[in-house]
GROMACS .gro file of C-alpha atoms in nm:
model
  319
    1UNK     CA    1  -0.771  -2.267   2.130
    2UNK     CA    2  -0.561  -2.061   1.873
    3UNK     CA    3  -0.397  -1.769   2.023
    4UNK     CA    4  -0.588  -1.439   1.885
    5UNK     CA    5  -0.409  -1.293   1.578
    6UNK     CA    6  -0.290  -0.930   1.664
    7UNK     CA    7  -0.148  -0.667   1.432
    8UNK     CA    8   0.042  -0.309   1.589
    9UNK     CA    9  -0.187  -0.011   1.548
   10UNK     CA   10  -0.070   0.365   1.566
   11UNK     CA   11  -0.291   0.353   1.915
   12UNK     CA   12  -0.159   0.005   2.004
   13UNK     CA   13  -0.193  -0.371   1.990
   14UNK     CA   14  -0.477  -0.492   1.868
   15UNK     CA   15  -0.683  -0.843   1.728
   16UNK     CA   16  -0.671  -0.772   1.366
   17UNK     CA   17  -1.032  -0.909   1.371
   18UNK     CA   18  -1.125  -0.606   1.533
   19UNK     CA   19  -1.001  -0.383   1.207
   20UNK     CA   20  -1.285  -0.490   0.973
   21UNK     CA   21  -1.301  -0.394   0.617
   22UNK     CA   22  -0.930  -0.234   0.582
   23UNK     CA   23  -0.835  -0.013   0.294
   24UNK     CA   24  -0.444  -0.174   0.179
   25UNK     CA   25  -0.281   0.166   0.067
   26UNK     CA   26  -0.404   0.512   0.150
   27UNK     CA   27  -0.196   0.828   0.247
   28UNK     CA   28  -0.329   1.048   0.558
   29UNK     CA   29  -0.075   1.264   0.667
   30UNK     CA   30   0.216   1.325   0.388
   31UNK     CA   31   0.348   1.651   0.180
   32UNK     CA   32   0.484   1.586  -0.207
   33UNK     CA   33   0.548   1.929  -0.258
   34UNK     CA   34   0.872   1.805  -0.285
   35UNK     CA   35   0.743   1.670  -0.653
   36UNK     CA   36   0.484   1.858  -0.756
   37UNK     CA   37   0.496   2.218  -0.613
   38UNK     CA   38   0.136   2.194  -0.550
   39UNK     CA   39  -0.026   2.305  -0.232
   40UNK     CA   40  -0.281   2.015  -0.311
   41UNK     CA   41  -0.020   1.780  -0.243
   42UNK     CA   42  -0.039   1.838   0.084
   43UNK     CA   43  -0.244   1.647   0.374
   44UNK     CA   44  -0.181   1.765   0.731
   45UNK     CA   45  -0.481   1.877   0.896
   46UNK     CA   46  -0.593   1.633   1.165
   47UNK     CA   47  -0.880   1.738   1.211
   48UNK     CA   48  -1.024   1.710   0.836
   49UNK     CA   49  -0.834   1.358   0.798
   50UNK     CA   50  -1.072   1.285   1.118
   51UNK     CA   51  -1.382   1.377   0.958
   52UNK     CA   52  -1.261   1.173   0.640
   53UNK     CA   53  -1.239   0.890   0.815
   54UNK     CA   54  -1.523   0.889   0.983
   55UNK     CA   55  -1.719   0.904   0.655
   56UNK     CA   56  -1.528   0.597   0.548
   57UNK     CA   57  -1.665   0.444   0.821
   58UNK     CA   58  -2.043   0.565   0.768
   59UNK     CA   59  -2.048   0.399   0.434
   60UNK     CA   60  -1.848   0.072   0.536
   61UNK     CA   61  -1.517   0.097   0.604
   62UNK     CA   62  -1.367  -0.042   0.918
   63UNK     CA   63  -0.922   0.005   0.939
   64UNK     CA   64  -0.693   0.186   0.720
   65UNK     CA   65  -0.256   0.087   0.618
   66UNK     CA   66  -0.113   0.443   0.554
   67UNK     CA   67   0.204   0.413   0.410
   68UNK     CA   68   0.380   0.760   0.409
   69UNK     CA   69   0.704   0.696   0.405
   70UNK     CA   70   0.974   0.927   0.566
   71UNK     CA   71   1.126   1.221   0.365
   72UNK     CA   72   0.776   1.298   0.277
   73UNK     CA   73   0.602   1.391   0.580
   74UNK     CA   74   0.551   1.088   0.794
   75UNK     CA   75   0.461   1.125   1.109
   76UNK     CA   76   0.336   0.794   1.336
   77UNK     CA   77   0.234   1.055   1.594
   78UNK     CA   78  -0.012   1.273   1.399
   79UNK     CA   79  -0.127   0.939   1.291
   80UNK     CA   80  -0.233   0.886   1.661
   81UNK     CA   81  -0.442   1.178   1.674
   82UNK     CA   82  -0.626   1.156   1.336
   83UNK     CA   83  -0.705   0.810   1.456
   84UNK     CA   84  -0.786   0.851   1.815
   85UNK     CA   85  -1.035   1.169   1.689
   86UNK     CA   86  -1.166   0.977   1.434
   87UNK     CA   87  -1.211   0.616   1.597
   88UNK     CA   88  -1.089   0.400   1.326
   89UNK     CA   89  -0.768   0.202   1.327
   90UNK     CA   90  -0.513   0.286   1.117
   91UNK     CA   91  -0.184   0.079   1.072
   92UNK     CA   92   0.165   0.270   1.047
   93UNK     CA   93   0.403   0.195   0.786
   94UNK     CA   94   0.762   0.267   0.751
   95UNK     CA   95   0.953   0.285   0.485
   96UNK     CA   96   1.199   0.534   0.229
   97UNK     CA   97   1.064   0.674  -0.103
   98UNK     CA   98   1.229   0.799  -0.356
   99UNK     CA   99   1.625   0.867  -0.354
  100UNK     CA  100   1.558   1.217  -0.374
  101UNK     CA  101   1.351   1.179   0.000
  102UNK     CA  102   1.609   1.002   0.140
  103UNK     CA  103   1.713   1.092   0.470
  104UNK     CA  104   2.115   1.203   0.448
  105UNK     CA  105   2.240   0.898   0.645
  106UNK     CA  106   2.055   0.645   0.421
  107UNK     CA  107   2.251   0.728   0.120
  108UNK     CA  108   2.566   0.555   0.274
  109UNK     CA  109   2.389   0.318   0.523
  110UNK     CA  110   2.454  -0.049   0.455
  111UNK     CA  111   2.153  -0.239   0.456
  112UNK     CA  112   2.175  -0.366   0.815
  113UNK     CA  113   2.187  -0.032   0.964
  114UNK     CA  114   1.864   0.094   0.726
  115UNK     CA  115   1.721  -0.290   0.888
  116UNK     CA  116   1.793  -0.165   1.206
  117UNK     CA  117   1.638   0.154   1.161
  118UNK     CA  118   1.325  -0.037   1.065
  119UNK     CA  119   1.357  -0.271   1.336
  120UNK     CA  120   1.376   0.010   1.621
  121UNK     CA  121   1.062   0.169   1.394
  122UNK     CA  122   0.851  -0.186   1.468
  123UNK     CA  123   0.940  -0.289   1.825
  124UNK     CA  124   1.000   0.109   1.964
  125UNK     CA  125   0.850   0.312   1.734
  126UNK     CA  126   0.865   0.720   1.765
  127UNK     CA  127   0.701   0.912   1.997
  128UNK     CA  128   0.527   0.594   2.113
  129UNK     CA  129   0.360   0.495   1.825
  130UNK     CA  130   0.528   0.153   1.668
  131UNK     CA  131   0.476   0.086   1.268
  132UNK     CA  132   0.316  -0.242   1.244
  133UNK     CA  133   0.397  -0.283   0.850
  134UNK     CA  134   0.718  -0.213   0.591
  135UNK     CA  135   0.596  -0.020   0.369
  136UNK     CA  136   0.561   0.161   0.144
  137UNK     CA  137   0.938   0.049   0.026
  138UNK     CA  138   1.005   0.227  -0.366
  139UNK     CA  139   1.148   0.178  -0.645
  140UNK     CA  140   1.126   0.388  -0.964
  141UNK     CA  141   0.899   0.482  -1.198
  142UNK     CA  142   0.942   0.366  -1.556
  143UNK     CA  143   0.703   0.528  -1.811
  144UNK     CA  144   0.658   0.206  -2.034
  145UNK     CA  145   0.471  -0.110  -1.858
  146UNK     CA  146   0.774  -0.338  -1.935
  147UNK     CA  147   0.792  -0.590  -1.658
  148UNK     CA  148   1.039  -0.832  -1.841
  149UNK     CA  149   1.322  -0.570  -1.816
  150UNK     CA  150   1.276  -0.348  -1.543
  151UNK     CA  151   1.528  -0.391  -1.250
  152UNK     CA  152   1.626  -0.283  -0.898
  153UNK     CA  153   1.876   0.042  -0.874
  154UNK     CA  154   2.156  -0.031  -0.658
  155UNK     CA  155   2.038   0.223  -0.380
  156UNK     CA  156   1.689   0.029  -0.407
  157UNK     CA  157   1.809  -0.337  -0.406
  158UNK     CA  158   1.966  -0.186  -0.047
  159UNK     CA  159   1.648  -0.058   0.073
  160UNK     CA  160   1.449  -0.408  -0.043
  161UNK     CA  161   1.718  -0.589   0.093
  162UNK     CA  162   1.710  -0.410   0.457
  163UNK     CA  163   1.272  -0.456   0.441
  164UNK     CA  164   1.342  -0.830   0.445
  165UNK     CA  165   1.581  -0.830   0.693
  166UNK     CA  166   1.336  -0.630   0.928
  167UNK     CA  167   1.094  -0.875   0.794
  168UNK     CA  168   1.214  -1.164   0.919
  169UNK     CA  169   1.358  -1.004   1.267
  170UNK     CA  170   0.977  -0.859   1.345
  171UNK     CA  171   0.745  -1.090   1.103
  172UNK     CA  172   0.550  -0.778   0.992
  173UNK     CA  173   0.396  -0.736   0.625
  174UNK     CA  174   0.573  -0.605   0.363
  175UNK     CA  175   0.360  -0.351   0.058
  176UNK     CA  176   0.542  -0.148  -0.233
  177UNK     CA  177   0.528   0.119  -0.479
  178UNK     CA  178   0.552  -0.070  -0.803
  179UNK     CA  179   0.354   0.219  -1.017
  180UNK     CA  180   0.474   0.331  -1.346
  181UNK     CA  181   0.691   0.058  -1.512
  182UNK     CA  182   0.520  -0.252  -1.334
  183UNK     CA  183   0.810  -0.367  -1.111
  184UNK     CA  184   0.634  -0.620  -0.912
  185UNK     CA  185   0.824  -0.915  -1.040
  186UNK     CA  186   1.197  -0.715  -0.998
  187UNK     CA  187   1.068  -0.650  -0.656
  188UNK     CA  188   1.006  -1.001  -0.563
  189UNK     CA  189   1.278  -1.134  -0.761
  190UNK     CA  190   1.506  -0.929  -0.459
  191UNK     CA  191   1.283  -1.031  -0.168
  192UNK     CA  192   1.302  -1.364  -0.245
  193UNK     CA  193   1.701  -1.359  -0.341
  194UNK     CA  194   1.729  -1.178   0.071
  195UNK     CA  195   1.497  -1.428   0.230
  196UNK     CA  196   1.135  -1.256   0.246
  197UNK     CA  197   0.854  -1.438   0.260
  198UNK     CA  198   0.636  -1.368   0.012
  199UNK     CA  199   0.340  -1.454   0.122
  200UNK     CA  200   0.329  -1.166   0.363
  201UNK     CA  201   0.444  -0.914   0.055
  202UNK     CA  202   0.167  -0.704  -0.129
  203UNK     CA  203   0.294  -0.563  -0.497
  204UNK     CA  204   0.135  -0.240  -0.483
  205UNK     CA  205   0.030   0.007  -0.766
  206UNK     CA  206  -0.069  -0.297  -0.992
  207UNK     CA  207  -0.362  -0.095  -1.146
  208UNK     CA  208  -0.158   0.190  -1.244
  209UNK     CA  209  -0.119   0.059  -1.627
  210UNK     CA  210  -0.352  -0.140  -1.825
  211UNK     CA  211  -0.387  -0.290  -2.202
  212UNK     CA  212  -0.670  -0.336  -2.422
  213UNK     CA  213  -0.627  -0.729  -2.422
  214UNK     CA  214  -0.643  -0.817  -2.078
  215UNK     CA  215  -0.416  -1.143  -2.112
  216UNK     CA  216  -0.130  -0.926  -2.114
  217UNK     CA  217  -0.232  -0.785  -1.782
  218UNK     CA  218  -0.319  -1.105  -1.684
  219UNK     CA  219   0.019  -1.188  -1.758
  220UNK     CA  220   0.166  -0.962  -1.489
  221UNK     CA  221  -0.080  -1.057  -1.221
  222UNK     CA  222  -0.083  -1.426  -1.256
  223UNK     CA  223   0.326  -1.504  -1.199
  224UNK     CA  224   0.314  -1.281  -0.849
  225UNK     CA  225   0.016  -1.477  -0.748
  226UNK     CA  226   0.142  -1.796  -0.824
  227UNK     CA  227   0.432  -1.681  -0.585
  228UNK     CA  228   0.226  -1.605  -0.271
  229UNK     CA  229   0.234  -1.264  -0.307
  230UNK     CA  230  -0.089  -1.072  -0.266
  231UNK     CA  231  -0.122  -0.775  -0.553
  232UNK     CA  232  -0.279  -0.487  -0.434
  233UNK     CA  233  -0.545  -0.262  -0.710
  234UNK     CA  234  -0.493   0.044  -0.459
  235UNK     CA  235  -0.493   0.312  -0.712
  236UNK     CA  236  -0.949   0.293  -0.717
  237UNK     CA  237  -1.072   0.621  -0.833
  238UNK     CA  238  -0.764   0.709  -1.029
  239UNK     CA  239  -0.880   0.735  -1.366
  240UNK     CA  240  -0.668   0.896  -1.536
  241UNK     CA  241  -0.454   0.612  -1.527
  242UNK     CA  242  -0.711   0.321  -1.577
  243UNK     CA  243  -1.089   0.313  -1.633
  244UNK     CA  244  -1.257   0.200  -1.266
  245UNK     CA  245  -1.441  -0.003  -1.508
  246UNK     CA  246  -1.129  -0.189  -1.619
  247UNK     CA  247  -1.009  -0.239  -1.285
  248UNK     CA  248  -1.325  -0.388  -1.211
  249UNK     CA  249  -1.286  -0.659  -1.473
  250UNK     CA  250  -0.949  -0.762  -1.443
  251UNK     CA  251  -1.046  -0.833  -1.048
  252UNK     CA  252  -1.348  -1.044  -1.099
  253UNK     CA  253  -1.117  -1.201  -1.380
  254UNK     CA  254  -0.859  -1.289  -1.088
  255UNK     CA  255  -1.175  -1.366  -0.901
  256UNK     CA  256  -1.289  -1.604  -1.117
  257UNK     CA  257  -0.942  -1.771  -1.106
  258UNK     CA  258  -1.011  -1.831  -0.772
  259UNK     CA  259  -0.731  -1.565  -0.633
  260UNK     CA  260  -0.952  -1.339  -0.409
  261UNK     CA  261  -0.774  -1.413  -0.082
  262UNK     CA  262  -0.443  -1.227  -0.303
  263UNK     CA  263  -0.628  -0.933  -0.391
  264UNK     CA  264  -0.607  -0.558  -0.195
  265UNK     CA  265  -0.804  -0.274  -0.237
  266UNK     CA  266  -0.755   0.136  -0.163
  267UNK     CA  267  -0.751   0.416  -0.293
  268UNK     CA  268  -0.403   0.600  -0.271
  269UNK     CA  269  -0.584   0.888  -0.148
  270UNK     CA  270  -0.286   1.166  -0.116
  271UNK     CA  271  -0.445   1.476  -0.281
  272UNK     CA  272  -0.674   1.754  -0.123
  273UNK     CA  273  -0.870   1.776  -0.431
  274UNK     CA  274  -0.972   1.384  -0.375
  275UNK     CA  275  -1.113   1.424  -0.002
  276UNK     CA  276  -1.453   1.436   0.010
  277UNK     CA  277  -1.471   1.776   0.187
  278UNK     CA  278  -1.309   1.901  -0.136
  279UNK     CA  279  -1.552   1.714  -0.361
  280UNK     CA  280  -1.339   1.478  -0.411
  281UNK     CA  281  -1.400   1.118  -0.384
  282UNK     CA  282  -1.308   1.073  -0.021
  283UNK     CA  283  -1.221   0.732   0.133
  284UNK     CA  284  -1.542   0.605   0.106
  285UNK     CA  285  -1.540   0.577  -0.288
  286UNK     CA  286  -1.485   0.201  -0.268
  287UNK     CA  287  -1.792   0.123  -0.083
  288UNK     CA  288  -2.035   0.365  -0.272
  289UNK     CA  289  -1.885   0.351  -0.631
  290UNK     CA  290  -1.659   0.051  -0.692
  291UNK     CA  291  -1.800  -0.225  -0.487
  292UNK     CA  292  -2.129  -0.269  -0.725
  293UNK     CA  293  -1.914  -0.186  -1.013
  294UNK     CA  294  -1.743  -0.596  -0.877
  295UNK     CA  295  -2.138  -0.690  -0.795
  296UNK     CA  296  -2.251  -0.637  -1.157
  297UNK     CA  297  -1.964  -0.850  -1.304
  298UNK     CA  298  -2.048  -1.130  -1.075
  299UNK     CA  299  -1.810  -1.095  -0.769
  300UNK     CA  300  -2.024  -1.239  -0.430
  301UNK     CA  301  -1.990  -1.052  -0.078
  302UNK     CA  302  -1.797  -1.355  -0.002
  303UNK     CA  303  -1.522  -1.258  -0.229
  304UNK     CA  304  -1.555  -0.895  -0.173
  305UNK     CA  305  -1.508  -0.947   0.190
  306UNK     CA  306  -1.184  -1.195   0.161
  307UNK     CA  307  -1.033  -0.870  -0.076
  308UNK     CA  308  -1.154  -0.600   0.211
  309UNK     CA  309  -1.135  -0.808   0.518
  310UNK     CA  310  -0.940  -1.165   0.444
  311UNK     CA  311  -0.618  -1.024   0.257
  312UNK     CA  312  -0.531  -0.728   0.414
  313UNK     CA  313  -0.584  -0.919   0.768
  314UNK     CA  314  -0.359  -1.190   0.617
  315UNK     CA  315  -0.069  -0.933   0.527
  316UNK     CA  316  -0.120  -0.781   0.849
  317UNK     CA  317  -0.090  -1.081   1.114
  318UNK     CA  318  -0.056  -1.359   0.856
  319UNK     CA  319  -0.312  -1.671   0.828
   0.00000   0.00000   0.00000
């Protein structure tokens, strides 16, 4: 008999299996201020995230990956609490954002000491609570979709280099922020040059742009999938980036293609204004408002459960 696939929870070890439908990318405890100088940037009320979750769960949702990274409010140990109050698992990431966030000492760290940092962050974690994915690991925002020619900073390429080391030290996941700019195939280009695997690396942000003719979309997608990766459409709700309605077709495109086991789903929920007890959306939007939006184009509960429960599981505690 196989030995039971486990993944590293903010509350402990557990069987992935037991996660469920798990949201790939969402935010629960983070402040931005840093960017926007907007008190609705920032989510650190345990108690509400609690009650957010738990309506996730009402409607369908089983885990959640939150991927603060530090320098903007991570804290594995608040984490804890929102999940112990709430009851659903949530999976720790750890990671640097922007160069702006970084902590002092990262700015002159050589990539085996930011590794290391990561490392300690997987197998000791702070204030008992281990991270159990990299992630989310940045680069930069470009504000043209021009995939052909965007590249790594130097400071990044250090940061991408030290995930993969971690990577293959701890065998943990990997997810980005590859928003604005579409730097998924940069990003892989320097996992692949330091040794990742990249079939345990999720592009993230990959529904932050979009084109009338969907080939050239397509033409983004395609080449990351073809590389293992899984691509993650974790910006759901966001529409004033893409219509939910496009997103919708250029999955059960991929879908069609036969790529459904590569495919993530979320949210990016890291607004006030988005949680349901604001009006907002809440975590729950992909259940109630996108999932038949996928069902009307075609897309089975077969495939909508390898993109909720499959992939994510996959990136998690591999196959």
């Amino acid at each position: 008999m196989p030995l039971p696939r486990t993944v590293t929870t903010v509350t402990g070890v557990a069987a992935v299996e037991t996660l469920g439908p798990t949201l790939a990318h969402e935010h629960l405890y983070l402040n931005i201020q840093f960017f926007s100088k907007k008190a609705d940037n920032v989510l650190q009320d345990v108690e509400v995230m609690a009650r957010e979750l738990q309506a996730m769960r009402a409607v369908g949702g089983g885990a959640v990956i939150e991927v603060t990274p530090e320098g903007i409010g991570r804290d594995p140990v608040k984490l804890r609490e929102i999940s112990r109050k709430s009851g659903v698992p949530v999976v720790s990431g750890i990671a640097f954002y922007v160069e702006e966030t970084y902590p002092q000492w990262v700015h002159a760290a050589s990539r085996q000491a930011i590794a290391d940092y990561f490392i300690r962050e997987i197998e000791e974690g702070t204030g008992g609570v281990r991270a159990g994915i990299l992630g989310e690991i940045t680069s930069h925002n470009e504000a043209e979709p021009r995939p052909e020619s965007y590249r790594l900073r130097d400071h990044e390429k250090r940061i991408f280099e030290a995930a993969a080391i971690a990577q293959k030290r701890t065998g943990v996941g990997i997810t980005t922020h590859a928003s604005l700019g579409r730097a998924g195939h940069a990003q892989l280009d320097v996992f692949e040059a330091a040794g990742a695997d990249l079939r345990r690396i999720a592009i993230g942000h990959c529904d932050a742009h979009w084109h009338a003719d969907p080939e050239q979309d397509l033409s983004y997608y395609l080449p990351m999938l073809e590389r293992g990766a899984f691509i993650a459409f974790d910006m759901i709700g966001w529409s004033e980036l893409a219509p939910d309605e496009v997103r919708a077709q250029r999955i059960a495109a991929l879908v069609k293609l036969g790529y459904e086991k590569q495919v993530l789903l979320a949210t990016d929920t890291c607004r006030k204004s988005q949680l349901r007890v604001n009006g907002g959306r809440g975590y729950g939007f992909i259940w109630e408002s996108f999932l038949p939006r996928l069902r009307a184009l075609g897309v089975t509960e077969t495939q909508i459960r390898s993109m909720l429960v499959d992939a994510p599981h996959a990136l998690l505690a591999g196959n």
